mmCIF file of C-alpha atoms in Angstrom:
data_model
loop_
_atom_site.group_PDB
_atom_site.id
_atom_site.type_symbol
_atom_site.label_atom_id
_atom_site.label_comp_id
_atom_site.label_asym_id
_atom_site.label_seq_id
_atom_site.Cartn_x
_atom_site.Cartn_y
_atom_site.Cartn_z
ATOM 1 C CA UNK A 1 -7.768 -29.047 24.363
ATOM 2 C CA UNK A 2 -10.901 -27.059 24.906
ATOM 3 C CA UNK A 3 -9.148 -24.723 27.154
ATOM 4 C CA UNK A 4 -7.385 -23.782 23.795
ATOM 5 C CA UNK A 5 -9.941 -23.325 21.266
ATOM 6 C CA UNK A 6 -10.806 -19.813 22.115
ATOM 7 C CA UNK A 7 -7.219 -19.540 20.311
ATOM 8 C CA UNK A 8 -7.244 -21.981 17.986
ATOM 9 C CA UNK A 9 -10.703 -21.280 16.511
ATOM 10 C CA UNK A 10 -9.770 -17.459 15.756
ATOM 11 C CA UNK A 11 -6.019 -18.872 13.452
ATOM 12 C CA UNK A 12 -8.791 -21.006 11.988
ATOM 13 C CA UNK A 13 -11.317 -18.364 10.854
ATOM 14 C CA UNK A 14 -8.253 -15.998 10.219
ATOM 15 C CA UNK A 15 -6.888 -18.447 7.702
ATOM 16 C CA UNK A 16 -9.739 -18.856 5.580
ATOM 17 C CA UNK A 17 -10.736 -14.947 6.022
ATOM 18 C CA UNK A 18 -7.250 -14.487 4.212
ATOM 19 C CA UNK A 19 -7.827 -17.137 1.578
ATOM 20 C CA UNK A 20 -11.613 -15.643 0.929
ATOM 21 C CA UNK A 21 -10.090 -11.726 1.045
ATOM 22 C CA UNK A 22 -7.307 -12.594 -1.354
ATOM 23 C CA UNK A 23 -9.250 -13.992 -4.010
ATOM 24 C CA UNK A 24 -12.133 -11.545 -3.387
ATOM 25 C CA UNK A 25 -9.557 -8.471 -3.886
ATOM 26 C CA UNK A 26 -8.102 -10.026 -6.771
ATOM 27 C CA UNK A 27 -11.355 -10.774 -8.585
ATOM 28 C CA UNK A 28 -13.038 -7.232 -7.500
ATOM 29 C CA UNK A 29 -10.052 -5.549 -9.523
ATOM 30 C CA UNK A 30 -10.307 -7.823 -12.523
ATOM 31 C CA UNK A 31 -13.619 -7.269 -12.997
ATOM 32 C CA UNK A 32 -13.302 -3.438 -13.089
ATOM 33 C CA UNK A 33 -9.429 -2.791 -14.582
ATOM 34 C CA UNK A 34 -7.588 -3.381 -18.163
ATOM 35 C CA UNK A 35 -4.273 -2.459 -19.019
ATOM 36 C CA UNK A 36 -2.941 1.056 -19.297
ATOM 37 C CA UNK A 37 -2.512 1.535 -23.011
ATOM 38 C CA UNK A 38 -1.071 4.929 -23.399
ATOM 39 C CA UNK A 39 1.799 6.030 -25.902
ATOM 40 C CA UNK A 40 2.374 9.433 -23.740
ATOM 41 C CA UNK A 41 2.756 7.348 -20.728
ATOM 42 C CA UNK A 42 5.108 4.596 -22.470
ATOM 43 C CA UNK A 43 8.048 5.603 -22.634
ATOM 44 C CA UNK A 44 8.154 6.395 -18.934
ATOM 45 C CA UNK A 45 7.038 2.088 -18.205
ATOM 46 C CA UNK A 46 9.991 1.114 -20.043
ATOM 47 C CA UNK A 47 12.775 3.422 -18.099
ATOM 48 C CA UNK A 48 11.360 1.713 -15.171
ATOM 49 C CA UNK A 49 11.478 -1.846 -17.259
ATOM 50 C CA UNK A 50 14.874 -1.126 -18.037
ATOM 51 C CA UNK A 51 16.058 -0.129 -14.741
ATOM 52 C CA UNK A 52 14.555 -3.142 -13.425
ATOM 53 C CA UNK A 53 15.972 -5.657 -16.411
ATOM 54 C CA UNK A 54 12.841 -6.725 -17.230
ATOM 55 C CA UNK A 55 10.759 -6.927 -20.366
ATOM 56 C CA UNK A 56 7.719 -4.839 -19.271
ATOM 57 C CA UNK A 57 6.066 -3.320 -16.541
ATOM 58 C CA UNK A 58 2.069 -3.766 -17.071
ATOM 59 C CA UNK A 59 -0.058 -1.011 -15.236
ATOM 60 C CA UNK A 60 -3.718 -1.470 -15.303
ATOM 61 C CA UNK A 61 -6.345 1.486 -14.536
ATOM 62 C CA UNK A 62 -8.620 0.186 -11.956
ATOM 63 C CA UNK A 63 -12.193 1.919 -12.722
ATOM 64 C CA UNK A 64 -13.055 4.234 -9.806
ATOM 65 C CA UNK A 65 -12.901 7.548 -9.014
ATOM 66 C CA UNK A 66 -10.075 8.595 -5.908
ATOM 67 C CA UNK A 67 -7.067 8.684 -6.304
ATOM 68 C CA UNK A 68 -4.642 5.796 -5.561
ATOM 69 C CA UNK A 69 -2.171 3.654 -6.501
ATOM 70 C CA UNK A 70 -1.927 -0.237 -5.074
ATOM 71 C CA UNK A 71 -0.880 -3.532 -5.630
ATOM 72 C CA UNK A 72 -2.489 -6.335 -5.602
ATOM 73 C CA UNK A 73 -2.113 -9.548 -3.984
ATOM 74 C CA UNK A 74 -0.992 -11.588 -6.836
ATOM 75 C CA UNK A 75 1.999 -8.383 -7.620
ATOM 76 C CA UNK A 76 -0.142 -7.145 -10.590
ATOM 77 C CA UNK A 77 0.005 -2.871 -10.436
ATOM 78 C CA UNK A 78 -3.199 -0.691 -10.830
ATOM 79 C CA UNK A 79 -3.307 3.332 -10.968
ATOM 80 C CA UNK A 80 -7.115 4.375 -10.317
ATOM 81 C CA UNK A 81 -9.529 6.008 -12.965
ATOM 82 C CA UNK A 82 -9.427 9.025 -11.035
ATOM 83 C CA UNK A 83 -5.368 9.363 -10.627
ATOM 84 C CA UNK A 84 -5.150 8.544 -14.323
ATOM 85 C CA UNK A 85 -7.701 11.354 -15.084
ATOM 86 C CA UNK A 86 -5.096 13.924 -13.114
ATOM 87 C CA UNK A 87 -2.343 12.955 -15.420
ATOM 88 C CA UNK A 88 -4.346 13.572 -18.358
ATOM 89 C CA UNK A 89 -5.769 17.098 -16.854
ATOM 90 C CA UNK A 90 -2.075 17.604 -16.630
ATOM 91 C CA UNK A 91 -2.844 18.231 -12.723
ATOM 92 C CA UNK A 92 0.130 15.245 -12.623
ATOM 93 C CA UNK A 93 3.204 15.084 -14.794
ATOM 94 C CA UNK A 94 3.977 11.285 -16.651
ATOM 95 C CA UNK A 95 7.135 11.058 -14.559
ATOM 96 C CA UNK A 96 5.301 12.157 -11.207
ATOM 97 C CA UNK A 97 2.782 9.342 -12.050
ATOM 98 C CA UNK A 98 5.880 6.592 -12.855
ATOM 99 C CA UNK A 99 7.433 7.586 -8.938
ATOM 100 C CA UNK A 100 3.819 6.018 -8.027
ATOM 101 C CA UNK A 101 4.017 3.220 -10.159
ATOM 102 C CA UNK A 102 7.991 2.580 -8.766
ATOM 103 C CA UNK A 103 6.422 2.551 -5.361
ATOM 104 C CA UNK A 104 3.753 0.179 -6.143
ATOM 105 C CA UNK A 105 6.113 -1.718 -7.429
ATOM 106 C CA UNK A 106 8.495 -1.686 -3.973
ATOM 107 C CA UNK A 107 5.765 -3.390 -2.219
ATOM 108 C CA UNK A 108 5.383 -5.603 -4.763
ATOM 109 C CA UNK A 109 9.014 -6.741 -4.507
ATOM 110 C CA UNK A 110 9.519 -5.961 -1.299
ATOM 111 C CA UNK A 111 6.353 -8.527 -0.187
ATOM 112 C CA UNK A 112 3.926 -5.724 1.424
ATOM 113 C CA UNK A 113 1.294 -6.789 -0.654
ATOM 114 C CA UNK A 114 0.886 -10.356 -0.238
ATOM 115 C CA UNK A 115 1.721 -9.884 3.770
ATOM 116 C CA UNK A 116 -1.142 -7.068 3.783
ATOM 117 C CA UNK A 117 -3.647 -9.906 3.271
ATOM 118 C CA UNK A 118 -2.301 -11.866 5.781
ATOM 119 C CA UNK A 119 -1.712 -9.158 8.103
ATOM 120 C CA UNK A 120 -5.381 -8.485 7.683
ATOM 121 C CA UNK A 121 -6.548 -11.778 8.280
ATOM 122 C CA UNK A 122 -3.936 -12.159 11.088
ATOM 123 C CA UNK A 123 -5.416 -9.098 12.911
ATOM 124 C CA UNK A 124 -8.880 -10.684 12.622
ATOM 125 C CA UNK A 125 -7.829 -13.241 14.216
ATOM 126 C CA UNK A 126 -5.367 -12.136 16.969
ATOM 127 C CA UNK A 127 -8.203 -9.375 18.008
ATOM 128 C CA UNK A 128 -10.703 -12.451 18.150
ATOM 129 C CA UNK A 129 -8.297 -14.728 20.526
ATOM 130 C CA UNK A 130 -7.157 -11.588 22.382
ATOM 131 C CA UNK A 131 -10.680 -10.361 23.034
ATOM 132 C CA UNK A 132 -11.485 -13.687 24.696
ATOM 133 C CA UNK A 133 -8.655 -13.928 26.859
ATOM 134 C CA UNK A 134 -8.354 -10.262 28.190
ATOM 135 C CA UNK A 135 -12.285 -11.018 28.644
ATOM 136 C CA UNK A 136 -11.455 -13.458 31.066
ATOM 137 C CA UNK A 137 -9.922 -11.107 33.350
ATOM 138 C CA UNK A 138 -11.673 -7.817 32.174
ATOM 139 C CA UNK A 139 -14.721 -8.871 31.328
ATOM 140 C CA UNK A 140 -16.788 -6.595 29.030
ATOM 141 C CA UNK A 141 -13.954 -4.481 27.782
ATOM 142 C CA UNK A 142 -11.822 -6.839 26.134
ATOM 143 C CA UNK A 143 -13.041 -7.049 22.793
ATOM 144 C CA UNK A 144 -12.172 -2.705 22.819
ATOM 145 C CA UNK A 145 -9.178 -3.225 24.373
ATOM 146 C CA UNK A 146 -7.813 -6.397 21.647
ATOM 147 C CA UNK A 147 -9.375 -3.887 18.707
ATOM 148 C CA UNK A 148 -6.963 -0.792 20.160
ATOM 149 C CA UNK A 149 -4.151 -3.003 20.458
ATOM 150 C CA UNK A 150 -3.956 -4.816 17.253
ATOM 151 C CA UNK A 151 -5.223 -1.625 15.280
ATOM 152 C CA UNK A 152 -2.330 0.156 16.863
ATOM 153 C CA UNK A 153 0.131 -2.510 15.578
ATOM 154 C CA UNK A 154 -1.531 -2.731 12.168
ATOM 155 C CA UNK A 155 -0.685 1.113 11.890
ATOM 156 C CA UNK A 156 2.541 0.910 12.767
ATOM 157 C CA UNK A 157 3.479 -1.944 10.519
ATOM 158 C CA UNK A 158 1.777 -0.626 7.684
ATOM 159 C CA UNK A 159 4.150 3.129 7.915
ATOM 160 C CA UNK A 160 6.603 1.190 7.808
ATOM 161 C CA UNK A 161 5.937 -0.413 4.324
ATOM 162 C CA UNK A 162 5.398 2.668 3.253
ATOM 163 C CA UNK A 163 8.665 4.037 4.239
ATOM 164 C CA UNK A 164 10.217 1.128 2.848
ATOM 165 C CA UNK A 165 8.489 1.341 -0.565
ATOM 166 C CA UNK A 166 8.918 4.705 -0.464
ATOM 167 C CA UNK A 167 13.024 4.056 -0.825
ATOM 168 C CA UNK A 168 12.797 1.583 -3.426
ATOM 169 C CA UNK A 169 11.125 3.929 -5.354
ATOM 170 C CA UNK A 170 13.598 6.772 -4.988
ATOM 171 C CA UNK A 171 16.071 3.719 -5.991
ATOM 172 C CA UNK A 172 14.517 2.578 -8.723
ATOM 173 C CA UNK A 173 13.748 6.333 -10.178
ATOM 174 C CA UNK A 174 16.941 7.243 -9.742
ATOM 175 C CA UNK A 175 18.211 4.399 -11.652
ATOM 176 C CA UNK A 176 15.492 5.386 -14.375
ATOM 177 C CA UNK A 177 17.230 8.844 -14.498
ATOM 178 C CA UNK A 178 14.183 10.901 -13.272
ATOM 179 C CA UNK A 179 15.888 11.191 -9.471
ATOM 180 C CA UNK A 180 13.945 12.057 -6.487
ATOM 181 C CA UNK A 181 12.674 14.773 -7.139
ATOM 182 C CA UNK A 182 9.433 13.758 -9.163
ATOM 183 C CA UNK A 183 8.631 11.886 -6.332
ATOM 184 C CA UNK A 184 8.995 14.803 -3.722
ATOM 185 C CA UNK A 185 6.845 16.755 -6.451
ATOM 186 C CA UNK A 186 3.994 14.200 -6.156
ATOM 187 C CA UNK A 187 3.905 14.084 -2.713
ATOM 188 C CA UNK A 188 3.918 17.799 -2.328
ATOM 189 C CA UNK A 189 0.717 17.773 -4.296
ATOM 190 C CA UNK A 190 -0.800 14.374 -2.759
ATOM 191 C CA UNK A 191 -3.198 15.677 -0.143
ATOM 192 C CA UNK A 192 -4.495 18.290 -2.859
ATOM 193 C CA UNK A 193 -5.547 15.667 -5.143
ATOM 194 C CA UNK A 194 -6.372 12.932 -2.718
ATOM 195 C CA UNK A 195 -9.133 15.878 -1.325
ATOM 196 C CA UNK A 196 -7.375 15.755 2.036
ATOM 197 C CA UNK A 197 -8.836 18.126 4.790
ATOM 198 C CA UNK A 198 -8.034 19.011 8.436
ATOM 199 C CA UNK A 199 -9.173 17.583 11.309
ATOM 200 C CA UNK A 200 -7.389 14.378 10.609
ATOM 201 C CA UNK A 201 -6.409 11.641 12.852
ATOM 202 C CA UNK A 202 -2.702 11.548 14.955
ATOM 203 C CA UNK A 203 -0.003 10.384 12.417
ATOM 204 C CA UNK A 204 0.918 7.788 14.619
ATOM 205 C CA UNK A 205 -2.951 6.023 14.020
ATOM 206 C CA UNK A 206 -2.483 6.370 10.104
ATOM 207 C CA UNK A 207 -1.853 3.646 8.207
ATOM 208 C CA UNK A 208 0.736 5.985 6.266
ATOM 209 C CA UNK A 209 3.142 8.531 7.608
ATOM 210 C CA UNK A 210 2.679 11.885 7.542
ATOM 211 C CA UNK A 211 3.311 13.527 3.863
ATOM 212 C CA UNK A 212 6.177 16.278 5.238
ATOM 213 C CA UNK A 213 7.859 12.895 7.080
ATOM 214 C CA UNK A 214 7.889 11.044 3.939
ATOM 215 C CA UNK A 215 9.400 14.015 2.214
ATOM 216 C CA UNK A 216 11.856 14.597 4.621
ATOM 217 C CA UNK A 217 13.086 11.219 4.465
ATOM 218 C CA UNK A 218 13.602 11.451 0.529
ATOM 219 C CA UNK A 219 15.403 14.343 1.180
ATOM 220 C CA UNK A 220 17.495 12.945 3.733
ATOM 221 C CA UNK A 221 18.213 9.452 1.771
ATOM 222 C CA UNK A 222 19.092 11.900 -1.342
ATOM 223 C CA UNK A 223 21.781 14.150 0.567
ATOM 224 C CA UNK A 224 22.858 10.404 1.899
ATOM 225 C CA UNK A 225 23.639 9.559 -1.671
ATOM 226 C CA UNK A 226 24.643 12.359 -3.193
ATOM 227 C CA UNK A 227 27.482 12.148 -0.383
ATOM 228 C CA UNK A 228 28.241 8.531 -1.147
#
């Protein structure tokens, strides 16, 4: 039994890290959002609504400054201050700005962002209980090499979400009637408005894919469809 709880103590602390990070993320963007009350921007919530067969589809501005879309842990949608601010500079068009909502939305359905938070927790605690079994064997560089590994993994998982999202949004817009091609439009634009510079990290230890791959792939899934 005690051989084991170098294992067993990391699930432990991994669970509650999840439990604690959930509700921490959830009451952090309370606390700073309300609901996106815009009658420019309205008509472009219900397409998506109505493409889904729902009622409504509630966006809240979460109040800070870069620019990003996410969604939360509980499936509620936020647009930041700052991404918001571009639409209304006219720096992003209303139906650019839905194709981020529609992808918010894909991980919303598709589970991303409830796994994130157990993903996160999860890699907590598998770098914990694979630090102190690689130590065994290599001591002093375990820790390092458990971090690599499971930071590695978390990468990989995490462009593929986005890959995934990524095509329920073209789905979804398409349905709409906007198409694709709002979407390709905001990702042409993305690393301008994000502030993105050179010098960056390998794709392949990004938590999202590079910005020509993801367009490529819309391009590809549209020629796919248009074939269809």
């Amino acid at each position: 039994m005690f051989k084991l709880l170098p294992i067993i103590l990391p699930l432990v602390y991994g669970y509650f890290v999840y439990k604690f990070s959930a509700w921490q993320t959830v009451k952090e963007l309370k606390a700073k959002s309300k609901r996106l009350r815009d009658p420019a921007f309205e008509p472009m919530l219900e397409r998506l609504a109505a493409a889904l067969q729902i009622p409504q589809v509630i966006v809240k501005i979460y109040e800070i400054s870069p620019v990003n879309g996410l969604a939360a842990p509980n499936g509620e949608i936020f647009i930041t201050r700052g991404f918001y601010d571009k639409f209304k500079a006219g720096e992003v068009s209303d139906e650019e700005l839905a194709s981020v909502i529609a992808h918010e939305l894909g991980h919303v359905a598709l589970g991303h962002s409830r796994r994130r938070m157990i993903d996160f927790s999860g890699q907590n605690a598998l770098r914990m209980a694979l630090g102190a079994v690689i130590s065994r064997f290599i001591p002093g560089i375990g820790p390092w090499i458990a971090r690599s590994v499971t930071s590695l993994l978390a990468a990989r998982l995490s462009r593929k979400d986005e890959y995934e999202a990524d095509e329920y949004a073209a789905a979804l817009m398409s349905k709409a009637g906007f198409g694709v091609a709002p979407q390709i439009a905001m990702f042409e634009k993305l690393e301008h408005l994000t502030g993105a510079v050179a010098g960056k990290p390998p794709a392949w230890l990004l938590s999202h894919p590079k910005t020509s791959e993801r367009i490529a792939a819309l391009r590809a899934l549209e020629d796919r469809w248009s074939q269809s």
